[in-house]
Amino acid sequence: GQNIDQPTEMTATEGAIVQINCTYQTSGFNGLFWYQQHAGEAPTFLSYNVLDGLEEKGRFSSFLSRSKGYSYLLLKELQMKDSASYLCAVRVVQSDSWGKLQFGAGTQVVVTP
Amino acid sequence: EAQVTQNPRYLITVTGKKLTVTCSQNMNHEYMSWYRQDPGLGLRQIYYSMNVEVTDKGDVPEGYKVSRKEKRNFPLILESPSPNQTSLYFCASSREETQYFGPGTRLLVL
């Protein structure tokens, strides 16, 4: 089976940096995604990593290490609007299926003034 | 406007009464998927479809059916709903790596 772990909650101050870790144990790994979900809303896509390394998109960066089964999402210059749940998801390819996506339970980030 | 739409947005029903949640996208995406979201469990994939007439099970397919007769539509069918299917359901479609979610359907089965 698959196992995706991320912290339940993190708190940080406006203007600071927060790093959300995600570890996974999976066979057939085919990419890792990060999504943002505000309360009562649908998730929105933030980033995708399939090769090792860092992907940067403005204030958000995502890192992947396939050998360690590890990723992180880095949020810089935190703003109050960044208070949301951040979801880590892994795409898996297996002999009987491809395109299956599995999510962690999400990390609630609380940004304080 | 590029979007994924779901209907209904809210539904209260009773055990055993068949229901269908519709999902439609106007972005010509090949990949579509259904998820349910429950507190503490996160998003779990029910079914997905790589293209027309091609569907596959996700992690929690029991009690659900889907069909993909046209590219734009991917309805979710609950033949005999039970209270443990009370949840928030999301439909999504994607091209390449960006997945777009619908607004969600909140279902209560009594």
PDB file of N, CA and C in Angstrom, chain A residues 8-103:
ATOM      1  N   THR A   8       0.224  17.718  10.741  1.00  0.00           N
ATOM      2  CA  THR A   8      -1.182  18.096  10.783  1.00  0.00           C
ATOM      3  C   THR A   8      -1.365  19.602  10.734  1.00  0.00           C
ATOM      4  N   GLU A   9      -0.520  20.311  11.477  1.00  0.00           N
ATOM      5  CA  GLU A   9      -0.689  21.758  11.560  1.00  0.00           C
ATOM      6  C   GLU A   9       0.643  22.447  11.777  1.00  0.00           C
ATOM      7  N   MET A  10       0.767  23.656  11.217  1.00  0.00           N
ATOM      8  CA  MET A  10       1.945  24.489  11.438  1.00  0.00           C
ATOM      9  C   MET A  10       1.473  25.927  11.589  1.00  0.00           C
ATOM     10  N   THR A  11       2.147  26.655  12.464  1.00  0.00           N
ATOM     11  CA  THR A  11       1.825  28.059  12.674  1.00  0.00           C
ATOM     12  C   THR A  11       3.061  28.893  12.397  1.00  0.00           C
ATOM     13  N   ALA A  12       2.880  30.026  11.716  1.00  0.00           N
ATOM     14  CA  ALA A  12       3.999  30.903  11.412  1.00  0.00           C
ATOM     15  C   ALA A  12       3.501  32.336  11.371  1.00  0.00           C
ATOM     16  N   THR A  13       4.453  33.251  11.448  1.00  0.00           N
ATOM     17  CA  THR A  13       4.121  34.673  11.489  1.00  0.00           C
ATOM     18  C   THR A  13       4.146  35.266  10.093  1.00  0.00           C
ATOM     19  N   GLU A  14       3.320  36.242   9.878  1.00  0.00           N
ATOM     20  CA  GLU A  14       3.280  36.971   8.611  1.00  0.00           C
ATOM     21  C   GLU A  14       4.692  37.461   8.266  1.00  0.00           C
ATOM     22  N   GLY A  15       5.092  37.240   7.008  1.00  0.00           N
ATOM     23  CA  GLY A  15       6.418  37.664   6.566  1.00  0.00           C
ATOM     24  C   GLY A  15       7.495  36.613   6.731  1.00  0.00           C
ATOM     25  N   ALA A  16       7.203  35.583   7.502  1.00  0.00           N
ATOM     26  CA  ALA A  16       8.194  34.534   7.757  1.00  0.00           C
ATOM     27  C   ALA A  16       8.187  33.479   6.642  1.00  0.00           C
ATOM     28  N   ILE A  17       8.966  32.413   6.865  1.00  0.00           N
ATOM     29  CA  ILE A  17       9.056  31.297   5.937  1.00  0.00           C
ATOM     30  C   ILE A  17       8.559  30.041   6.649  1.00  0.00           C
ATOM     31  N   VAL A  18       7.823  29.210   5.935  1.00  0.00           N
ATOM     32  CA  VAL A  18       7.404  27.939   6.514  1.00  0.00           C
ATOM     33  C   VAL A  18       7.721  26.819   5.527  1.00  0.00           C
ATOM     34  N   GLN A  19       8.187  25.699   6.054  1.00  0.00           N
ATOM     35  CA  GLN A  19       8.506  24.545   5.221  1.00  0.00           C
ATOM     36  C   GLN A  19       7.611  23.378   5.642  1.00  0.00           C
ATOM     37  N   ILE A  20       6.860  22.862   4.698  1.00  0.00           N
ATOM     38  CA  ILE A  20       5.947  21.751   4.966  1.00  0.00           C
ATOM     39  C   ILE A  20       6.554  20.493   4.360  1.00  0.00           C
ATOM     40  N   ASN A  21       6.832  19.519   5.203  1.00  0.00           N
ATOM     41  CA  ASN A  21       7.452  18.282   4.735  1.00  0.00           C
ATOM     42  C   ASN A  21       6.412  17.231   4.383  1.00  0.00           C
ATOM     43  N   CYS A  22       6.776  16.399   3.435  1.00  0.00           N
ATOM     44  CA  CYS A  22       5.916  15.287   3.024  1.00  0.00           C
ATOM     45  C   CYS A  22       6.814  14.085   2.755  1.00  0.00           C
ATOM     46  N   THR A  23       6.541  12.987   3.413  1.00  0.00           N
ATOM     47  CA  THR A  23       7.272  11.752   3.129  1.00  0.00           C
ATOM     48  C   THR A  23       6.300  10.724   2.589  1.00  0.00           C
ATOM     49  N   TYR A  24       6.812   9.888   1.709  1.00  0.00           N
ATOM     50  CA  TYR A  24       5.943   8.897   1.095  1.00  0.00           C
ATOM     51  C   TYR A  24       6.679   7.579   0.929  1.00  0.00           C
ATOM     52  N   GLN A  25       5.907   6.515   0.968  1.00  0.00           N
ATOM     53  CA  GLN A  25       6.415   5.176   0.683  1.00  0.00           C
ATOM     54  C   GLN A  25       5.500   4.603  -0.376  1.00  0.00           C
ATOM     55  N   THR A  26       6.040   4.391  -1.553  1.00  0.00           N
ATOM     56  CA  THR A  26       5.182   3.950  -2.638  1.00  0.00           C
ATOM     57  C   THR A  26       5.981   3.180  -3.668  1.00  0.00           C
ATOM     58  N   SER A  27       5.294   2.327  -4.393  1.00  0.00           N
ATOM     59  CA  SER A  27       5.896   1.694  -5.555  1.00  0.00           C
ATOM     60  C   SER A  27       5.240   2.300  -6.783  1.00  0.00           C
ATOM     61  N   GLY A  28       6.002   2.423  -7.848  1.00  0.00           N
ATOM     62  CA  GLY A  28       5.445   3.001  -9.061  1.00  0.00           C
ATOM     63  C   GLY A  28       5.317   4.509  -9.015  1.00  0.00           C
ATOM     64  N   PHE A  29       6.190   5.164  -8.256  1.00  0.00           N
ATOM     65  CA  PHE A  29       6.140   6.630  -8.144  1.00  0.00           C
ATOM     66  C   PHE A  29       6.249   7.283  -9.525  1.00  0.00           C
ATOM     67  N   ASN A  30       5.369   8.248  -9.762  1.00  0.00           N
ATOM     68  CA  ASN A  30       5.378   8.936 -11.054  1.00  0.00           C
ATOM     69  C   ASN A  30       5.069  10.415 -10.896  1.00  0.00           C
ATOM     70  N   GLY A  31       5.508  11.009  -9.814  1.00  0.00           N
ATOM     71  CA  GLY A  31       5.337  12.449  -9.667  1.00  0.00           C
ATOM     72  C   GLY A  31       4.689  12.834  -8.350  1.00  0.00           C
ATOM     73  N   LEU A  32       5.033  14.009  -7.853  1.00  0.00           N
ATOM     74  CA  LEU A  32       4.476  14.501  -6.593  1.00  0.00           C
ATOM     75  C   LEU A  32       3.912  15.893  -6.810  1.00  0.00           C
ATOM     76  N   PHE A  33       2.746  16.109  -6.240  1.00  0.00           N
ATOM     77  CA  PHE A  33       2.014  17.363  -6.413  1.00  0.00           C
ATOM     78  C   PHE A  33       1.793  18.032  -5.061  1.00  0.00           C
ATOM     79  N   TRP A  34       1.694  19.355  -5.102  1.00  0.00           N
ATOM     80  CA  TRP A  34       1.238  20.119  -3.947  1.00  0.00           C
ATOM     81  C   TRP A  34       0.016  20.941  -4.361  1.00  0.00           C
ATOM     82  N   TYR A  35      -0.980  20.925  -3.466  1.00  0.00           N
ATOM     83  CA  TYR A  35      -2.195  21.692  -3.678  1.00  0.00           C
ATOM     84  C   TYR A  35      -2.445  22.566  -2.453  1.00  0.00           C
ATOM     85  N   GLN A  36      -3.130  23.679  -2.690  1.00  0.00           N
ATOM     86  CA  GLN A  36      -3.577  24.547  -1.606  1.00  0.00           C
ATOM     87  C   GLN A  36      -5.098  24.476  -1.528  1.00  0.00           C
ATOM     88  N   GLN A  37      -5.625  24.386  -0.319  1.00  0.00           N
ATOM     89  CA  GLN A  37      -7.071  24.356  -0.166  1.00  0.00           C
ATOM     90  C   GLN A  37      -7.493  25.272   0.976  1.00  0.00           C
ATOM     91  N   HIS A  38      -8.206  26.344   0.626  1.00  0.00           N
ATOM     92  CA  HIS A  38      -8.790  27.207   1.645  1.00  0.00           C
ATOM     93  C   HIS A  38     -10.071  26.568   2.143  1.00  0.00           C
ATOM     94  N   ALA A  39     -10.406  26.900   3.386  1.00  0.00           N
ATOM     95  CA  ALA A  39     -11.577  26.309   4.032  1.00  0.00           C
ATOM     96  C   ALA A  39     -12.825  26.526   3.183  1.00  0.00           C
ATOM     97  N   GLY A  40     -13.559  25.441   2.936  1.00  0.00           N
ATOM     98  CA  GLY A  40     -14.801  25.533   2.191  1.00  0.00           C
ATOM     99  C   GLY A  40     -14.636  25.650   0.690  1.00  0.00           C
ATOM    100  N   GLU A  41     -13.394  25.537   0.212  1.00  0.00           N
ATOM    101  CA  GLU A  41     -13.161  25.685  -1.223  1.00  0.00           C
ATOM    102  C   GLU A  41     -12.515  24.429  -1.803  1.00  0.00           C
ATOM    103  N   ALA A  42     -12.419  24.406  -3.120  1.00  0.00           N
ATOM    104  CA  ALA A  42     -11.764  23.293  -3.802  1.00  0.00           C
ATOM    105  C   ALA A  42     -10.245  23.465  -3.761  1.00  0.00           C
ATOM    106  N   PRO A  43      -9.497  22.373  -3.841  1.00  0.00           N
ATOM    107  CA  PRO A  43      -8.038  22.485  -3.932  1.00  0.00           C
ATOM    108  C   PRO A  43      -7.623  23.182  -5.213  1.00  0.00           C
ATOM    109  N   THR A  44      -6.493  23.891  -5.147  1.00  0.00           N
ATOM    110  CA  THR A  44      -5.918  24.485  -6.347  1.00  0.00           C
ATOM    111  C   THR A  44      -4.473  24.023  -6.473  1.00  0.00           C
ATOM    112  N   PHE A  45      -4.064  23.774  -7.697  1.00  0.00           N
ATOM    113  CA  PHE A  45      -2.735  23.242  -7.994  1.00  0.00           C
ATOM    114  C   PHE A  45      -1.661  24.275  -7.682  1.00  0.00           C
ATOM    115  N   LEU A  46      -0.591  23.825  -7.004  1.00  0.00           N
ATOM    116  CA  LEU A  46       0.539  24.701  -6.720  1.00  0.00           C
ATOM    117  C   LEU A  46       1.784  24.288  -7.499  1.00  0.00           C
ATOM    118  N   SER A  47       2.139  22.997  -7.414  1.00  0.00           N
ATOM    119  CA  SER A  47       3.406  22.588  -8.024  1.00  0.00           C
ATOM    120  C   SER A  47       3.429  21.104  -8.330  1.00  0.00           C
ATOM    121  N   TYR A  48       4.394  20.736  -9.174  1.00  0.00           N
ATOM    122  CA  TYR A  48       4.589  19.346  -9.575  1.00  0.00           C
ATOM    123  C   TYR A  48       6.079  19.063  -9.680  1.00  0.00           C
ATOM    124  N   ASN A  49       6.517  17.959  -9.079  1.00  0.00           N
ATOM    125  CA  ASN A  49       7.908  17.513  -9.197  1.00  0.00           C
ATOM    126  C   ASN A  49       7.918  16.042  -9.606  1.00  0.00           C
ATOM    127  N   VAL A  50       8.741  15.723 -10.585  1.00  0.00           N
ATOM    128  CA  VAL A  50       8.921  14.314 -10.930  1.00  0.00           C
ATOM    129  C   VAL A  50      10.405  13.936 -10.884  1.00  0.00           C
ATOM    130  N   LEU A  51      11.267  14.927 -11.068  1.00  0.00           N
ATOM    131  CA  LEU A  51      12.708  14.705 -10.962  1.00  0.00           C
ATOM    132  C   LEU A  51      13.230  15.328  -9.674  1.00  0.00           C
ATOM    133  N   ASP A  52      14.349  14.845  -9.192  1.00  0.00           N
ATOM    134  CA  ASP A  52      14.941  15.409  -7.985  1.00  0.00           C
ATOM    135  C   ASP A  52      15.286  16.877  -8.201  1.00  0.00           C
ATOM    136  N   GLY A  53      15.105  17.639  -7.149  1.00  0.00           N
ATOM    137  CA  GLY A  53      15.515  19.030  -7.226  1.00  0.00           C
ATOM    138  C   GLY A  53      14.428  19.981  -6.790  1.00  0.00           C
ATOM    139  N   LEU A  54      14.721  21.235  -7.011  1.00  0.00           N
ATOM    140  CA  LEU A  54      13.869  22.322  -6.537  1.00  0.00           C
ATOM    141  C   LEU A  54      13.154  22.988  -7.705  1.00  0.00           C
ATOM    142  N   GLU A  55      11.853  23.203  -7.547  1.00  0.00           N
ATOM    143  CA  GLU A  55      11.061  23.956  -8.515  1.00  0.00           C
ATOM    144  C   GLU A  55      10.581  25.217  -7.824  1.00  0.00           C
ATOM    145  N   GLU A  56      10.848  26.373  -8.425  1.00  0.00           N
ATOM    146  CA  GLU A  56      10.470  27.631  -7.790  1.00  0.00           C
ATOM    147  C   GLU A  56       9.407  28.347  -8.612  1.00  0.00           C
ATOM    148  N   LYS A  57       8.407  28.840  -7.866  1.00  0.00           N
ATOM    149  CA  LYS A  57       7.329  29.585  -8.522  1.00  0.00           C
ATOM    150  C   LYS A  57       6.972  30.744  -7.621  1.00  0.00           C
ATOM    151  N   GLY A  58       7.607  31.863  -7.833  1.00  0.00           N
ATOM    152  CA  GLY A  58       7.313  33.026  -7.015  1.00  0.00           C
ATOM    153  C   GLY A  58       7.651  32.780  -5.555  1.00  0.00           C
ATOM    154  N   ARG A  59       6.698  32.979  -4.664  1.00  0.00           N
ATOM    155  CA  ARG A  59       6.950  32.797  -3.234  1.00  0.00           C
ATOM    156  C   ARG A  59       6.956  31.330  -2.821  1.00  0.00           C
ATOM    157  N   PHE A  60       6.494  30.452  -3.717  1.00  0.00           N
ATOM    158  CA  PHE A  60       6.398  29.029  -3.384  1.00  0.00           C
ATOM    159  C   PHE A  60       7.483  28.238  -4.111  1.00  0.00           C
ATOM    160  N   SER A  61       8.089  27.297  -3.399  1.00  0.00           N
ATOM    161  CA  SER A  61       9.074  26.391  -3.994  1.00  0.00           C
ATOM    162  C   SER A  61       8.742  24.985  -3.521  1.00  0.00           C
ATOM    163  N   SER A  62       9.033  24.011  -4.370  1.00  0.00           N
ATOM    164  CA  SER A  62       8.832  22.622  -3.973  1.00  0.00           C
ATOM    165  C   SER A  62      10.074  21.829  -4.327  1.00  0.00           C
ATOM    166  N   PHE A  63      10.430  20.928  -3.414  1.00  0.00           N
ATOM    167  CA  PHE A  63      11.636  20.120  -3.554  1.00  0.00           C
ATOM    168  C   PHE A  63      11.270  18.658  -3.518  1.00  0.00           C
ATOM    169  N   LEU A  64      12.017  17.853  -4.267  1.00  0.00           N
ATOM    170  CA  LEU A  64      11.795  16.408  -4.275  1.00  0.00           C
ATOM    171  C   LEU A  64      13.115  15.654  -4.207  1.00  0.00           C
ATOM    172  N   SER A  65      13.126  14.616  -3.362  1.00  0.00           N
ATOM    173  CA  SER A  65      14.211  13.639  -3.354  1.00  0.00           C
ATOM    174  C   SER A  65      13.576  12.270  -3.500  1.00  0.00           C
ATOM    175  N   ARG A  66      13.679  11.679  -4.670  1.00  0.00           N
ATOM    176  CA  ARG A  66      13.038  10.386  -4.928  1.00  0.00           C
ATOM    177  C   ARG A  66      13.698   9.271  -4.121  1.00  0.00           C
ATOM    178  N   SER A  67      15.009   9.344  -3.965  1.00  0.00           N
ATOM    179  CA  SER A  67      15.698   8.277  -3.231  1.00  0.00           C
ATOM    180  C   SER A  67      15.287   8.261  -1.765  1.00  0.00           C
ATOM    181  N   LYS A  68      14.938   9.400  -1.221  1.00  0.00           N
ATOM    182  CA  LYS A  68      14.541   9.486   0.190  1.00  0.00           C
ATOM    183  C   LYS A  68      13.032   9.455   0.369  1.00  0.00           C
ATOM    184  N   GLY A  69      12.281   9.482  -0.700  1.00  0.00           N
ATOM    185  CA  GLY A  69      10.824   9.517  -0.574  1.00  0.00           C
ATOM    186  C   GLY A  69      10.371  10.745   0.186  1.00  0.00           C
ATOM    187  N   TYR A  70      10.906  11.894  -0.203  1.00  0.00           N
ATOM    188  CA  TYR A  70      10.741  13.109   0.589  1.00  0.00           C
ATOM    189  C   TYR A  70      10.529  14.315  -0.323  1.00  0.00           C
ATOM    190  N   SER A  71       9.610  15.165   0.106  1.00  0.00           N
ATOM    191  CA  SER A  71       9.373  16.422  -0.584  1.00  0.00           C
ATOM    192  C   SER A  71       9.091  17.491   0.462  1.00  0.00           C
ATOM    193  N   TYR A  72       9.316  18.724   0.095  1.00  0.00           N
ATOM    194  CA  TYR A  72       8.834  19.819   0.938  1.00  0.00           C
ATOM    195  C   TYR A  72       8.301  20.937   0.072  1.00  0.00           C
ATOM    196  N   LEU A  73       7.386  21.685   0.659  1.00  0.00           N
ATOM    197  CA  LEU A  73       6.853  22.908   0.058  1.00  0.00           C
ATOM    198  C   LEU A  73       7.318  24.063   0.932  1.00  0.00           C
ATOM    199  N   LEU A  74       7.947  25.035   0.307  1.00  0.00           N
ATOM    200  CA  LEU A  74       8.482  26.186   1.031  1.00  0.00           C
ATOM    201  C   LEU A  74       7.648  27.409   0.671  1.00  0.00           C
ATOM    202  N   LEU A  75       7.111  28.053   1.679  1.00  0.00           N
ATOM    203  CA  LEU A  75       6.331  29.266   1.479  1.00  0.00           C
ATOM    204  C   LEU A  75       7.111  30.432   2.079  1.00  0.00           C
ATOM    205  N   LYS A  76       7.466  31.385   1.241  1.00  0.00           N
ATOM    206  CA  LYS A  76       8.258  32.526   1.712  1.00  0.00           C
ATOM    207  C   LYS A  76       7.367  33.762   1.825  1.00  0.00           C
ATOM    208  N   GLU A  77       7.856  34.716   2.609  1.00  0.00           N
ATOM    209  CA  GLU A  77       7.150  36.003   2.764  1.00  0.00           C
ATOM    210  C   GLU A  77       5.659  35.768   3.016  1.00  0.00           C
ATOM    211  N   LEU A  78       5.399  34.999   4.042  1.00  0.00           N
ATOM    212  CA  LEU A  78       4.027  34.580   4.319  1.00  0.00           C
ATOM    213  C   LEU A  78       3.067  35.757   4.400  1.00  0.00           C
ATOM    214  N   GLN A  79       1.891  35.530   3.828  1.00  0.00           N
ATOM    215  CA  GLN A  79       0.807  36.515   3.891  1.00  0.00           C
ATOM    216  C   GLN A  79      -0.377  35.859   4.588  1.00  0.00           C
ATOM    217  N   MET A  80      -1.268  36.697   5.111  1.00  0.00           N
ATOM    218  CA  MET A  80      -2.425  36.164   5.833  1.00  0.00           C
ATOM    219  C   MET A  80      -3.242  35.242   4.921  1.00  0.00           C
ATOM    220  N   LYS A  81      -3.297  35.563   3.634  1.00  0.00           N
ATOM    221  CA  LYS A  81      -4.088  34.759   2.708  1.00  0.00           C
ATOM    222  C   LYS A  81      -3.492  33.366   2.478  1.00  0.00           C
ATOM    223  N   ASP A  82      -2.266  33.139   2.947  1.00  0.00           N
ATOM    224  CA  ASP A  82      -1.653  31.813   2.820  1.00  0.00           C
ATOM    225  C   ASP A  82      -2.175  30.836   3.865  1.00  0.00           C
ATOM    226  N   SER A  83      -2.958  31.316   4.810  1.00  0.00           N
ATOM    227  CA  SER A  83      -3.588  30.416   5.789  1.00  0.00           C
ATOM    228  C   SER A  83      -4.531  29.483   5.039  1.00  0.00           C
ATOM    229  N   ALA A  84      -4.200  28.202   5.055  1.00  0.00           N
ATOM    230  CA  ALA A  84      -4.937  27.224   4.256  1.00  0.00           C
ATOM    231  C   ALA A  84      -4.403  25.843   4.601  1.00  0.00           C
ATOM    232  N   SER A  85      -5.021  24.840   4.008  1.00  0.00           N
ATOM    233  CA  SER A  85      -4.503  23.482   4.116  1.00  0.00           C
ATOM    234  C   SER A  85      -3.671  23.185   2.870  1.00  0.00           C
ATOM    235  N   TYR A  86      -2.526  22.545   3.052  1.00  0.00           N
ATOM    236  CA  TYR A  86      -1.632  22.224   1.942  1.00  0.00           C
ATOM    237  C   TYR A  86      -1.558  20.710   1.818  1.00  0.00           C
ATOM    238  N   LEU A  87      -1.898  20.237   0.630  1.00  0.00           N
ATOM    239  CA  LEU A  87      -2.039  18.808   0.383  1.00  0.00           C
ATOM    240  C   LEU A  87      -0.895  18.303  -0.476  1.00  0.00           C
ATOM    241  N   CYS A  88      -0.273  17.240  -0.019  1.00  0.00           N
ATOM    242  CA  CYS A  88       0.768  16.550  -0.781  1.00  0.00           C
ATOM    243  C   CYS A  88       0.101  15.350  -1.460  1.00  0.00           C
ATOM    244  N   ALA A  89       0.400  15.129  -2.726  1.00  0.00           N
ATOM    245  CA  ALA A  89      -0.210  14.010  -3.450  1.00  0.00           C
ATOM    246  C   ALA A  89       0.831  13.322  -4.324  1.00  0.00           C
ATOM    247  N   VAL A  90       0.725  12.015  -4.407  1.00  0.00           N
ATOM    248  CA  VAL A  90       1.665  11.213  -5.192  1.00  0.00           C
ATOM    249  C   VAL A  90       0.910  10.494  -6.299  1.00  0.00           C
ATOM    250  N   ARG A  91       1.457  10.542  -7.498  1.00  0.00           N
ATOM    251  CA  ARG A  91       0.874   9.770  -8.598  1.00  0.00           C
ATOM    252  C   ARG A  91       1.642   8.462  -8.721  1.00  0.00           C
ATOM    253  N   VAL A  92       0.886   7.379  -8.868  1.00  0.00           N
ATOM    254  CA  VAL A  92       1.511   6.062  -8.950  1.00  0.00           C
ATOM    255  C   VAL A  92       1.102   5.382 -10.249  1.00  0.00           C
ATOM    256  N   VAL A  93       2.026   4.607 -10.768  1.00  0.00           N
ATOM    257  CA  VAL A  93       1.775   3.806 -11.960  1.00  0.00           C
ATOM    258  C   VAL A  93       2.034   2.356 -11.578  1.00  0.00           C
ATOM    259  N   GLN A  94       1.036   1.522 -11.822  1.00  0.00           N
ATOM    260  CA  GLN A  94       1.179   0.104 -11.510  1.00  0.00           C
ATOM    261  C   GLN A  94       0.766  -0.704 -12.724  1.00  0.00           C
ATOM    262  N   SER A  95       1.020  -2.010 -12.661  1.00  0.00           N
ATOM    263  CA  SER A  95       0.750  -2.853 -13.825  1.00  0.00           C
ATOM    264  C   SER A  95      -0.710  -2.799 -14.243  1.00  0.00           C
ATOM    265  N   ASP A  96      -1.598  -2.629 -13.260  1.00  0.00           N
ATOM    266  CA  ASP A  96      -3.020  -2.665 -13.592  1.00  0.00           C
ATOM    267  C   ASP A  96      -3.668  -1.288 -13.634  1.00  0.00           C
ATOM    268  N   SER A  97      -2.869  -0.272 -13.456  1.00  0.00           N
ATOM    269  CA  SER A  97      -3.457   1.064 -13.502  1.00  0.00           C
ATOM    270  C   SER A  97      -2.367   2.097 -13.677  1.00  0.00           C
ATOM    271  N   TRP A  98      -2.742   3.217 -14.234  1.00  0.00           N
ATOM    272  CA  TRP A  98      -1.834   4.345 -14.257  1.00  0.00           C
ATOM    273  C   TRP A  98      -2.671   5.597 -14.173  1.00  0.00           C
ATOM    274  N   GLY A  99      -2.110   6.585 -13.486  1.00  0.00           N
ATOM    275  CA  GLY A  99      -2.896   7.786 -13.300  1.00  0.00           C
ATOM    276  C   GLY A  99      -3.592   7.839 -11.956  1.00  0.00           C
ATOM    277  N   LYS A 100      -3.309   6.860 -11.064  1.00  0.00           N
ATOM    278  CA  LYS A 100      -3.904   6.911  -9.730  1.00  0.00           C
ATOM    279  C   LYS A 100      -3.172   7.964  -8.908  1.00  0.00           C
ATOM    280  N   LEU A 101      -3.949   8.749  -8.161  1.00  0.00           N
ATOM    281  CA  LEU A 101      -3.388   9.836  -7.370  1.00  0.00           C
ATOM    282  C   LEU A 101      -3.768   9.623  -5.913  1.00  0.00           C
ATOM    283  N   GLN A 102      -2.781   9.701  -5.016  1.00  0.00           N
ATOM    284  CA  GLN A 102      -3.050   9.499  -3.599  1.00  0.00           C
ATOM    285  C   GLN A 102      -2.579  10.708  -2.807  1.00  0.00           C
ATOM    286  N   PHE A 103      -3.425  11.145  -1.874  1.00  0.00           N
ATOM    287  CA  PHE A 103      -3.185  12.364  -1.117  1.00  0.00           C
ATOM    288  C   PHE A 103      -2.823  12.067   0.327  1.00  0.00           C
TER     289      PHE A 103
END
